[in-house]
CSV table of N, CA and C in Angstrom, one decimal:
chain,number,residue,atom,x,y,z
M,1,MET,N,-37.0,242.7,175.4
M,1,MET,CA,-36.2,241.5,175.5
M,1,MET,C,-35.1,241.7,174.5
M,2,SER,N,-33.9,241.4,175.0
M,2,SER,CA,-32.7,241.5,174.1
M,2,SER,C,-32.5,240.2,173.3
M,3,PHE,N,-31.7,240.3,172.3
M,3,PHE,CA,-31.4,239.2,171.5
M,3,PHE,C,-30.7,238.0,172.3
M,4,ALA,N,-29.9,238.4,173.2
M,4,ALA,CA,-29.2,237.4,174.0
M,4,ALA,C,-30.2,236.5,174.8
M,5,GLN,N,-31.3,237.1,175.2
M,5,GLN,CA,-32.3,236.4,175.9
M,5,GLN,C,-33.0,235.4,175.0
M,6,LEU,N,-33.1,235.7,173.7
M,6,LEU,CA,-33.7,234.8,172.8
M,6,LEU,C,-32.9,233.7,172.3
M,7,ALA,N,-31.6,233.8,172.4
M,7,ALA,CA,-30.6,232.8,171.9
M,7,ALA,C,-30.8,231.6,172.7
M,8,PRO,N,-30.8,230.4,172.0
M,8,PRO,CA,-30.9,229.2,172.7
M,8,PRO,C,-29.7,228.8,173.5
M,9,GLU,N,-29.8,228.1,174.6
M,9,GLU,CA,-28.7,227.6,175.3
M,9,GLU,C,-27.8,226.7,174.4
M,10,PRO,N,-26.5,226.8,174.5
M,10,PRO,CA,-25.7,225.9,173.7
M,10,PRO,C,-26.0,224.4,174.1
M,11,GLN,N,-26.1,223.5,173.2
M,11,GLN,CA,-26.3,222.1,173.5
M,11,GLN,C,-25.1,221.6,174.2
M,12,MET,N,-25.3,220.7,175.2
M,12,MET,CA,-24.2,220.1,175.9
M,12,MET,C,-24.5,218.6,176.1
M,13,ALA,N,-23.6,217.8,175.6
M,13,ALA,CA,-23.8,216.4,175.8
M,13,ALA,C,-23.5,216.0,177.2
M,14,ASP,N,-24.1,214.9,177.6
M,14,ASP,CA,-23.8,214.3,178.9
M,14,ASP,C,-23.0,213.1,178.7
M,15,ILE,N,-21.7,213.3,178.8
M,15,ILE,CA,-20.7,212.2,178.5
M,15,ILE,C,-20.1,211.8,179.8
M,16,PRO,N,-20.3,210.5,180.2
M,16,PRO,CA,-19.7,210.0,181.5
M,16,PRO,C,-18.3,209.6,181.2
M,17,LEU,N,-17.6,209.4,182.3
M,17,LEU,CA,-16.2,208.8,182.2
M,17,LEU,C,-16.5,207.4,181.7
M,18,MET,N,-15.5,206.9,180.9
M,18,MET,CA,-15.6,205.5,180.4
M,18,MET,C,-15.6,204.6,181.6
M,19,GLN,N,-16.5,203.6,181.6
M,19,GLN,CA,-16.6,202.6,182.7
M,19,GLN,C,-16.1,201.2,182.2
M,20,ASP,N,-15.4,200.5,183.2
M,20,ASP,CA,-15.0,199.2,182.9
M,20,ASP,C,-16.3,198.3,183.1
M,21,SER,N,-16.6,197.6,182.1
M,21,SER,CA,-17.9,196.8,182.1
M,21,SER,C,-17.9,195.7,183.2
M,22,THR,N,-16.7,195.2,183.6
M,22,THR,CA,-16.7,194.2,184.6
M,22,THR,C,-16.8,194.7,186.0
M,23,THR,N,-16.2,195.9,186.3
M,23,THR,CA,-16.2,196.4,187.7
M,23,THR,C,-17.1,197.6,187.9
M,24,ASN,N,-17.6,198.2,186.8
M,24,ASN,CA,-18.4,199.4,186.8
M,24,ASN,C,-17.7,200.5,187.4
M,25,GLN,N,-16.4,200.5,187.4
M,25,GLN,CA,-15.5,201.6,187.9
M,25,GLN,C,-15.0,202.3,186.7
M,26,PRO,N,-14.6,203.6,186.9
M,26,PRO,CA,-14.0,204.3,185.7
M,26,PRO,C,-12.8,203.6,185.2
M,27,MET,N,-12.8,203.4,183.9
M,27,MET,CA,-11.7,202.8,183.1
M,27,MET,C,-10.5,203.7,183.1
M,28,LYS,N,-9.3,203.1,183.1
M,28,LYS,CA,-8.1,203.9,183.0
M,28,LYS,C,-7.3,203.6,181.7
M,29,MET,N,-6.8,204.6,181.1
M,29,MET,CA,-6.0,204.4,179.9
M,29,MET,C,-4.8,203.6,180.2
M,30,ASP,N,-4.5,202.6,179.3
M,30,ASP,CA,-3.3,201.7,179.5
M,30,ASP,C,-2.2,202.3,178.6
M,31,PHE,N,-1.3,202.9,179.2
M,31,PHE,CA,-0.2,203.6,178.5
M,31,PHE,C,0.9,202.6,178.1
M,32,SER,N,0.8,201.3,178.5
M,32,SER,CA,1.8,200.3,178.1
M,32,SER,C,1.4,199.7,176.7
M,33,ILE,N,0.3,200.1,176.1
M,33,ILE,CA,-0.1,199.6,174.8
M,33,ILE,C,1.0,200.0,173.8
M,34,PRO,N,1.5,199.0,173.0
M,34,PRO,CA,2.6,199.3,172.1
M,34,PRO,C,2.0,200.1,170.9
M,35,LEU,N,2.4,201.3,170.7
M,35,LEU,CA,2.1,202.1,169.5
M,35,LEU,C,3.4,202.4,168.8
M,36,THR,N,3.3,202.5,167.5
M,36,THR,CA,4.5,202.8,166.7
M,36,THR,C,4.5,204.3,166.4
M,37,GLY,N,5.6,205.0,166.8
M,37,GLY,CA,5.8,206.4,166.6
M,37,GLY,C,6.0,206.6,165.1
M,38,ILE,N,5.2,207.5,164.5
M,38,ILE,CA,5.3,207.8,163.1
M,38,ILE,C,6.0,209.2,162.9
M,39,SER,N,5.6,210.2,163.6
M,39,SER,CA,6.2,211.5,163.5
M,39,SER,C,7.5,211.5,164.2
M,40,ASP,N,7.7,210.7,165.3
M,40,ASP,CA,8.9,210.6,166.1
M,40,ASP,C,9.0,209.2,166.5
M,41,PRO,N,9.8,208.4,165.8
M,41,PRO,CA,9.8,206.9,166.1
M,41,PRO,C,10.4,206.6,167.5
M,42,GLY,N,11.1,207.5,168.1
M,42,GLY,CA,11.7,207.3,169.4
M,42,GLY,C,10.8,207.5,170.6
M,43,ILE,N,9.6,208.1,170.4
M,43,ILE,CA,8.7,208.5,171.5
M,43,ILE,C,7.8,207.3,171.8
M,44,LEU,N,7.6,207.1,173.1
M,44,LEU,CA,6.7,206.0,173.5
M,44,LEU,C,5.4,206.6,174.0
M,45,PHE,N,4.3,205.8,173.9
M,45,PHE,CA,3.0,206.2,174.4
M,45,PHE,C,3.1,206.4,175.9
M,46,SER,N,3.9,205.6,176.6
M,46,SER,CA,4.0,205.7,178.0
M,46,SER,C,4.5,207.1,178.5
M,47,HIS,N,5.1,207.8,177.6
M,47,HIS,CA,5.6,209.2,177.9
M,47,HIS,C,4.5,210.1,178.2
M,48,PHE,N,3.3,209.8,177.8
M,48,PHE,CA,2.1,210.7,178.0
M,48,PHE,C,1.2,210.4,179.2
M,49,SER,N,1.7,209.4,180.0
M,49,SER,CA,0.9,209.1,181.2
M,49,SER,C,1.0,210.1,182.2
M,50,LYS,N,0.0,210.2,183.1
M,50,LYS,CA,0.0,211.1,184.3
M,50,LYS,C,0.0,212.5,183.9
M,51,ARG,N,-0.7,212.8,182.8
M,51,ARG,CA,-0.8,214.2,182.3
M,51,ARG,C,-2.1,214.3,181.6
M,52,PRO,N,-2.7,215.5,181.5
M,52,PRO,CA,-3.9,215.7,180.7
M,52,PRO,C,-3.6,215.5,179.2
M,53,LEU,N,-4.4,214.7,178.6
M,53,LEU,CA,-4.0,214.2,177.2
M,53,LEU,C,-5.3,214.2,176.4
M,54,LEU,N,-5.2,214.7,175.2
M,54,LEU,CA,-6.3,214.6,174.2
M,54,LEU,C,-5.8,213.7,173.0
M,55,ILE,N,-6.5,212.6,172.8
M,55,ILE,CA,-6.1,211.7,171.8
M,55,ILE,C,-7.1,211.7,170.6
M,56,TYR,N,-6.5,211.9,169.4
M,56,TYR,CA,-7.4,211.8,168.2
M,56,TYR,C,-7.1,210.5,167.5
M,57,TYR,N,-8.1,209.6,167.5
M,57,TYR,CA,-7.9,208.3,166.9
M,57,TYR,C,-8.6,208.3,165.5
M,58,PHE,N,-7.8,208.0,164.5
M,58,PHE,CA,-8.3,208.3,163.1
M,58,PHE,C,-7.7,207.3,162.1
M,59,SER,N,-8.3,207.4,160.9
M,59,SER,CA,-7.7,206.8,159.7
M,59,SER,C,-7.3,207.9,158.7
M,60,PRO,N,-6.2,207.8,158.1
M,60,PRO,CA,-5.7,208.8,157.2
M,60,PRO,C,-6.6,209.0,156.0
M,61,LYS,N,-7.3,207.9,155.6
M,61,LYS,CA,-8.2,208.0,154.4
M,61,LYS,C,-9.6,208.3,154.7
M,62,CYS,N,-10.0,208.5,155.9
M,62,CYS,CA,-11.4,208.8,156.3
M,62,CYS,C,-11.7,210.2,156.1
M,63,PRO,N,-12.7,210.6,155.3
M,63,PRO,CA,-13.0,212.0,155.1
M,63,PRO,C,-13.5,212.7,156.3
M,64,HIS,N,-14.2,212.0,157.2
M,64,HIS,CA,-14.6,212.7,158.5
M,64,HIS,C,-13.3,213.0,159.4
M,65,CYS,N,-12.4,212.1,159.4
M,65,CYS,CA,-11.1,212.2,160.1
M,65,CYS,C,-10.4,213.4,159.6
M,66,GLN,N,-10.3,213.5,158.2
M,66,GLN,CA,-9.6,214.6,157.6
M,66,GLN,C,-10.3,215.9,157.9
M,67,ARG,N,-11.6,216.0,157.9
M,67,ARG,CA,-12.4,217.2,158.2
M,67,ARG,C,-12.1,217.7,159.6
M,68,HIS,N,-12.1,216.8,160.6
M,68,HIS,CA,-12.1,217.2,162.0
M,68,HIS,C,-10.7,217.4,162.5
M,69,PHE,N,-9.6,216.9,161.8
M,69,PHE,CA,-8.3,216.9,162.4
M,69,PHE,C,-7.8,218.4,162.6
M,70,PRO,N,-8.0,219.3,161.7
M,70,PRO,CA,-7.5,220.7,161.9
M,70,PRO,C,-8.2,221.3,163.1
M,71,GLU,N,-9.5,221.1,163.3
M,71,GLU,CA,-10.2,221.6,164.4
M,71,GLU,C,-9.7,221.0,165.7
M,72,MET,N,-9.4,219.7,165.8
M,72,MET,CA,-8.9,219.1,167.0
M,72,MET,C,-7.5,219.5,167.3
M,73,GLN,N,-6.7,219.7,166.3
M,73,GLN,CA,-5.3,220.1,166.5
M,73,GLN,C,-5.3,221.6,167.0
M,74,ASP,N,-6.2,222.4,166.5
M,74,ASP,CA,-6.4,223.8,167.1
M,74,ASP,C,-6.8,223.8,168.5
M,75,LEU,N,-7.7,222.9,168.9
M,75,LEU,CA,-8.2,222.8,170.3
M,75,LEU,C,-7.0,222.3,171.2
M,76,MET,N,-6.2,221.4,170.7
M,76,MET,CA,-5.1,220.9,171.4
M,76,MET,C,-4.1,222.1,171.7
M,77,LYS,N,-3.8,222.8,170.6
M,77,LYS,CA,-2.9,224.0,170.7
M,77,LYS,C,-3.4,225.0,171.7
M,78,GLU,N,-4.7,225.3,171.7
M,78,GLU,CA,-5.4,226.3,172.5
M,78,GLU,C,-5.2,226.0,174.0
M,79,TYR,N,-5.2,224.7,174.4
M,79,TYR,CA,-5.1,224.3,175.8
M,79,TYR,C,-3.7,223.9,176.1
M,80,GLU,N,-2.8,223.9,175.2
M,80,GLU,CA,-1.4,223.5,175.4
M,80,GLU,C,-0.7,224.3,176.5
M,81,LYS,N,-0.9,225.6,176.5
M,81,LYS,CA,-0.3,226.5,177.5
M,81,LYS,C,-0.8,226.2,178.9
M,82,ASP,N,-2.0,225.5,179.0
M,82,ASP,CA,-2.6,225.2,180.3
M,82,ASP,C,-2.1,223.8,180.8
M,83,GLY,N,-1.4,223.1,179.9
M,83,GLY,CA,-0.9,221.8,180.3
M,83,GLY,C,-1.4,220.6,179.6
M,84,LEU,N,-2.3,220.8,178.6
M,84,LEU,CA,-2.8,219.7,177.8
M,84,LEU,C,-1.8,219.3,176.7
M,85,THR,N,-1.7,218.0,176.6
M,85,THR,CA,-0.9,217.5,175.5
M,85,THR,C,-1.8,216.8,174.5
M,86,GLY,N,-1.5,216.9,173.2
M,86,GLY,CA,-2.4,216.3,172.2
M,86,GLY,C,-1.5,215.4,171.4
M,87,ILE,N,-2.1,214.2,171.1
M,87,ILE,CA,-1.5,213.3,170.1
M,87,ILE,C,-2.6,212.7,169.2
M,88,ALA,N,-2.1,212.1,168.1
M,88,ALA,CA,-3.0,211.4,167.2
M,88,ALA,C,-2.5,209.9,167.1
M,89,ILE,N,-3.5,209.0,167.0
M,89,ILE,CA,-3.2,207.6,166.8
M,89,ILE,C,-3.9,207.1,165.5
M,90,GLY,N,-3.2,206.7,164.5
M,90,GLY,CA,-3.8,206.2,163.3
M,90,GLY,C,-4.1,204.7,163.4
M,91,LEU,N,-5.1,204.3,162.7
M,91,LEU,CA,-5.4,202.9,162.7
M,91,LEU,C,-4.3,202.0,162.2
M,92,GLY,N,-4.3,200.8,162.6
M,92,GLY,CA,-3.4,199.8,162.1
M,92,GLY,C,-4.1,199.1,160.9
M,93,GLY,N,-4.0,197.7,161.0
M,93,GLY,CA,-4.7,197.0,159.9
M,93,GLY,C,-4.0,197.2,158.6
M,94,GLY,N,-4.8,197.5,157.6
M,94,GLY,CA,-4.3,197.6,156.2
M,94,GLY,C,-3.7,199.0,156.0
M,95,ILE,N,-3.7,199.9,157.0
M,95,ILE,CA,-3.1,201.2,156.8
M,95,ILE,C,-1.6,201.2,156.8
M,96,LYS,N,-1.0,201.8,155.8
M,96,LYS,CA,0.4,201.8,155.7
M,96,LYS,C,1.0,203.1,156.4
M,97,LYS,N,2.2,202.9,156.9
M,97,LYS,CA,2.8,204.1,157.6
M,97,LYS,C,2.9,205.3,156.7
M,98,ASN,N,3.2,205.0,155.4
M,98,ASN,CA,3.3,206.1,154.5
M,98,ASN,C,2.0,206.9,154.3
M,99,ASP,N,0.8,206.2,154.4
M,99,ASP,CA,-0.5,206.8,154.4
M,99,ASP,C,-0.6,207.8,155.5
M,100,ILE,N,-0.1,207.4,156.7
M,100,ILE,CA,-0.1,208.3,157.9
M,100,ILE,C,0.9,209.5,157.7
M,101,ARG,N,2.0,209.2,157.1
M,101,ARG,CA,3.0,210.3,156.9
M,101,ARG,C,2.4,211.3,155.9
M,102,LEU,N,1.7,210.8,154.8
M,102,LEU,CA,1.1,211.8,153.9
M,102,LEU,C,0.0,212.6,154.6
M,103,PHE,N,-0.8,212.0,155.5
M,103,PHE,CA,-1.8,212.7,156.3
M,103,PHE,C,-1.1,213.8,157.1
M,104,ILE,N,0.0,213.4,157.8
M,104,ILE,CA,0.8,214.4,158.6
M,104,ILE,C,1.2,215.6,157.8
M,105,ASP,N,1.7,215.3,156.6
M,105,ASP,CA,2.1,216.4,155.7
M,105,ASP,C,0.9,217.2,155.2
M,106,GLN,N,-0.1,216.6,154.7
M,106,GLN,CA,-1.3,217.2,154.1
M,106,GLN,C,-2.0,218.1,155.1
M,107,PHE,N,-2.1,217.7,156.4
M,107,PHE,CA,-2.8,218.4,157.4
M,107,PHE,C,-1.9,219.1,158.4
M,108,HIS,N,-0.6,219.2,158.0
M,108,HIS,CA,0.3,220.0,158.8
M,108,HIS,C,0.3,219.6,160.3
M,109,ALA,N,0.3,218.4,160.6
M,109,ALA,CA,0.3,217.9,162.0
M,109,ALA,C,1.5,218.3,162.7
M,110,VAL,N,1.4,219.0,163.8
M,110,VAL,CA,2.5,219.4,164.7
M,110,VAL,C,2.5,218.6,166.0
M,111,ILE,N,1.5,217.8,166.2
M,111,ILE,CA,1.4,216.9,167.4
M,111,ILE,C,2.0,215.6,167.1
M,112,PRO,N,2.5,214.9,168.1
M,112,PRO,CA,3.0,213.5,167.9
M,112,PRO,C,1.9,212.6,167.3
M,113,VAL,N,2.3,211.8,166.3
M,113,VAL,CA,1.4,210.9,165.6
M,113,VAL,C,1.9,209.5,165.7
M,114,PHE,N,1.1,208.6,166.2
M,114,PHE,CA,1.4,207.2,166.3
M,114,PHE,C,0.6,206.4,165.4
M,115,GLN,N,0.9,205.1,165.3
M,115,GLN,CA,0.0,204.1,164.6
M,115,GLN,C,-0.2,202.9,165.5
M,116,ASP,N,-1.5,202.5,165.5
M,116,ASP,CA,-1.9,201.3,166.3
M,116,ASP,C,-1.6,200.1,165.4
M,117,ALA,N,-0.3,199.9,165.1
M,117,ALA,CA,0.2,198.9,164.1
M,117,ALA,C,-0.2,197.5,164.5
M,118,ASN,N,-0.2,197.2,165.8
M,118,ASN,CA,-0.5,195.9,166.3
M,118,ASN,C,-1.9,195.7,166.6
M,119,GLY,N,-2.7,196.7,166.4
M,119,GLY,CA,-4.2,196.6,166.6
M,119,GLY,C,-4.5,196.4,168.1
M,120,LYS,N,-3.8,196.9,169.0
M,120,LYS,CA,-4.1,196.7,170.4
M,120,LYS,C,-4.9,197.9,171.0
M,121,PHE,N,-4.8,199.1,170.5
M,121,PHE,CA,-5.5,200.2,171.1
M,121,PHE,C,-7.0,200.1,170.7
M,122,GLY,N,-7.3,200.0,169.4
M,122,GLY,CA,-8.7,200.1,168.9
M,122,GLY,C,-9.6,199.1,169.6
M,123,PRO,N,-9.3,197.8,169.7
M,123,PRO,CA,-10.2,196.9,170.3
M,123,PRO,C,-10.5,197.2,171.7
M,124,VAL,N,-9.6,197.7,172.5
M,124,VAL,CA,-9.8,198.0,173.9
M,124,VAL,C,-10.7,199.3,174.0
M,125,TYR,N,-10.4,200.3,173.3
M,125,TYR,CA,-11.1,201.6,173.5
M,125,TYR,C,-12.0,202.1,172.3
M,126,GLY,N,-11.9,201.4,171.2
M,126,GLY,CA,-12.7,201.8,170.0
M,126,GLY,C,-14.1,201.4,170.0
M,127,THR,N,-14.8,201.9,169.1
M,127,THR,CA,-16.2,201.6,168.9
M,127,THR,C,-16.5,201.1,167.5
M,128,GLY,N,-15.4,201.0,166.7
M,128,GLY,CA,-15.6,200.7,165.3
M,128,GLY,C,-15.8,201.9,164.4
M,129,TYR,N,-16.1,203.0,165.0
M,129,TYR,CA,-16.3,204.2,164.2
M,129,TYR,C,-15.1,205.2,164.4
M,130,ILE,N,-14.8,206.0,163.4
M,130,ILE,CA,-13.7,207.0,163.6
M,130,ILE,C,-14.2,208.2,162.9
M,131,PRO,N,-13.7,209.4,163.3
M,131,PRO,CA,-12.7,209.6,164.4
M,131,PRO,C,-13.3,209.4,165.7
M,132,VAL,N,-12.5,209.1,166.7
M,132,VAL,CA,-12.9,209.1,168.1
M,132,VAL,C,-11.9,209.9,168.9
M,133,VAL,N,-12.4,210.7,169.8
M,133,VAL,CA,-11.5,211.5,170.6
M,133,VAL,C,-11.6,211.1,172.1
M,134,TYR,N,-10.4,211.0,172.7
M,134,TYR,CA,-10.3,210.6,174.1
M,134,TYR,C,-9.7,211.7,174.9
M,135,LEU,N,-10.4,212.2,175.9
M,135,LEU,CA,-9.9,213.2,176.8
M,135,LEU,C,-9.5,212.5,178.1
M,136,VAL,N,-8.2,212.3,178.3
M,136,VAL,CA,-7.6,211.6,179.4
M,136,VAL,C,-7.2,212.6,180.5
M,137,GLN,N,-7.6,212.3,181.7
M,137,GLN,CA,-7.3,213.1,182.9
M,137,GLN,C,-6.0,212.6,183.5
M,138,LYS,N,-5.4,213.4,184.4
M,138,LYS,CA,-4.1,213.0,185.0
M,138,LYS,C,-4.1,211.6,185.6
M,139,ASP,N,-5.2,211.2,186.2
M,139,ASP,CA,-5.3,209.9,186.9
M,139,ASP,C,-5.5,208.8,185.9
M,140,GLY,N,-5.6,209.1,184.6
M,140,GLY,CA,-5.8,208.0,183.6
M,140,GLY,C,-7.2,207.7,183.2
M,141,THR,N,-8.2,208.2,184.0
M,141,THR,CA,-9.6,208.1,183.6
M,141,THR,C,-9.8,209.0,182.4
M,142,PHE,N,-10.9,208.6,181.6
M,142,PHE,CA,-11.1,209.3,180.4
M,142,PHE,C,-12.5,209.4,179.9
M,143,TYR,N,-12.7,210.3,179.0
M,143,TYR,CA,-14.0,210.5,178.3
M,143,TYR,C,-13.8,210.0,176.9
M,144,ARG,N,-14.8,209.4,176.3
M,144,ARG,CA,-14.7,209.0,174.9
M,144,ARG,C,-15.8,209.8,174.1
M,145,TYR,N,-15.3,210.5,173.1
M,145,TYR,CA,-16.3,211.2,172.2
M,145,TYR,C,-16.3,210.5,170.9
M,146,GLU,N,-17.5,209.9,170.6
M,146,GLU,CA,-17.6,209.1,169.4
M,146,GLU,C,-18.1,209.9,168.2
M,147,THR,N,-18.6,211.1,168.5
M,147,THR,CA,-18.9,212.0,167.4
M,147,THR,C,-18.4,213.4,167.8
M,148,LEU,N,-18.1,214.1,166.8
M,148,LEU,CA,-17.6,215.5,167.1
M,148,LEU,C,-18.6,216.5,166.7
M,149,ASN,N,-19.8,216.3,167.2
M,149,ASN,CA,-20.9,217.3,167.0
M,149,ASN,C,-20.8,218.4,168.0
M,150,GLU,N,-21.7,219.4,167.9
M,150,GLU,CA,-21.6,220.6,168.7
M,150,GLU,C,-21.8,220.3,170.2
M,151,ALA,N,-22.7,219.4,170.5
M,151,ALA,CA,-23.0,219.1,171.9
M,151,ALA,C,-21.7,218.4,172.6
M,152,ASN,N,-21.1,217.5,171.8
M,152,ASN,CA,-19.9,216.8,172.4
M,152,ASN,C,-18.7,217.8,172.5
M,153,MET,N,-18.6,218.6,171.5
M,153,MET,CA,-17.5,219.6,171.5
M,153,MET,C,-17.7,220.6,172.7
M,154,ASN,N,-18.9,221.0,173.0
M,154,ASN,CA,-19.2,221.8,174.1
M,154,ASN,C,-18.9,221.1,175.4
M,155,HIS,N,-19.2,219.8,175.5
M,155,HIS,CA,-18.8,219.0,176.7
M,155,HIS,C,-17.3,219.0,176.9
M,156,MET,N,-16.6,218.7,175.7
M,156,MET,CA,-15.2,218.6,175.8
M,156,MET,C,-14.5,219.9,176.3
M,157,ARG,N,-15.0,221.1,175.7
M,157,ARG,CA,-14.5,222.4,176.1
M,157,ARG,C,-14.8,222.6,177.6
M,158,ALA,N,-16.0,222.3,178.0
M,158,ALA,CA,-16.4,222.5,179.5
M,158,ALA,C,-15.5,221.7,180.4
M,159,THR,N,-15.2,220.4,180.0
M,159,THR,CA,-14.4,219.6,180.8
M,159,THR,C,-13.0,220.1,180.8
M,160,LEU,N,-12.5,220.5,179.7
M,160,LEU,CA,-11.1,221.1,179.6
M,160,LEU,C,-11.0,222.3,180.5
M,161,ASN,N,-12.1,223.2,180.5
M,161,ASN,CA,-12.1,224.4,181.3
M,161,ASN,C,-12.1,224.0,182.8
M,162,LYS,N,-12.8,223.0,183.1
M,162,LYS,CA,-12.9,222.5,184.5
M,162,LYS,C,-11.5,221.9,184.9
M,163,MET,N,-10.9,221.1,184.0
M,163,MET,CA,-9.6,220.5,184.3
M,163,MET,C,-8.6,221.6,184.6
M,164,PHE,N,-8.7,222.7,183.8
M,164,PHE,CA,-7.6,223.7,183.9
M,164,PHE,C,-8.2,225.0,184.7
M,165,LYS,N,-9.3,224.8,185.3
M,165,LYS,CA,-9.9,225.9,186.2
M,165,LYS,C,-10.0,227.2,185.5
M,166,LYS,N,-10.6,227.2,184.3
M,166,LYS,CA,-10.7,228.4,183.5
M,166,LYS,C,-12.1,229.0,183.7
């Protein structure tokens, strides 16, 4: 028996598309939600509709968000050539724009970064926990990853590979 036969199968989470609780139909991302552009004040959230999109929802002061950001940005870059766009959305509330700018500098963010300054994104799509990653398909339906453990990351990669027929 070879070592490969002894290796356990990689864990894979079973993440369904987000459902609208009133219709039990797949939920669609609302690209009309007003977000404040931090890295590029002129860019609108609506610019990212109708394309595969990976959204990293975070707080600049959250240690888990800081730990996972480089990994998520690398994943975004890896699939960029296939047509994936990646963005980050920082929390609103008591978070200052300057805190997000410091995060951008500290973690060398090269993706567009927004802030949910009006608190409209989080209540609709959030869970109260951060970071959260949303994988949005061209039709606007999406998956929500509430933890970035191995099983969820494997699901995300498998879904990206399926989206881009890899």
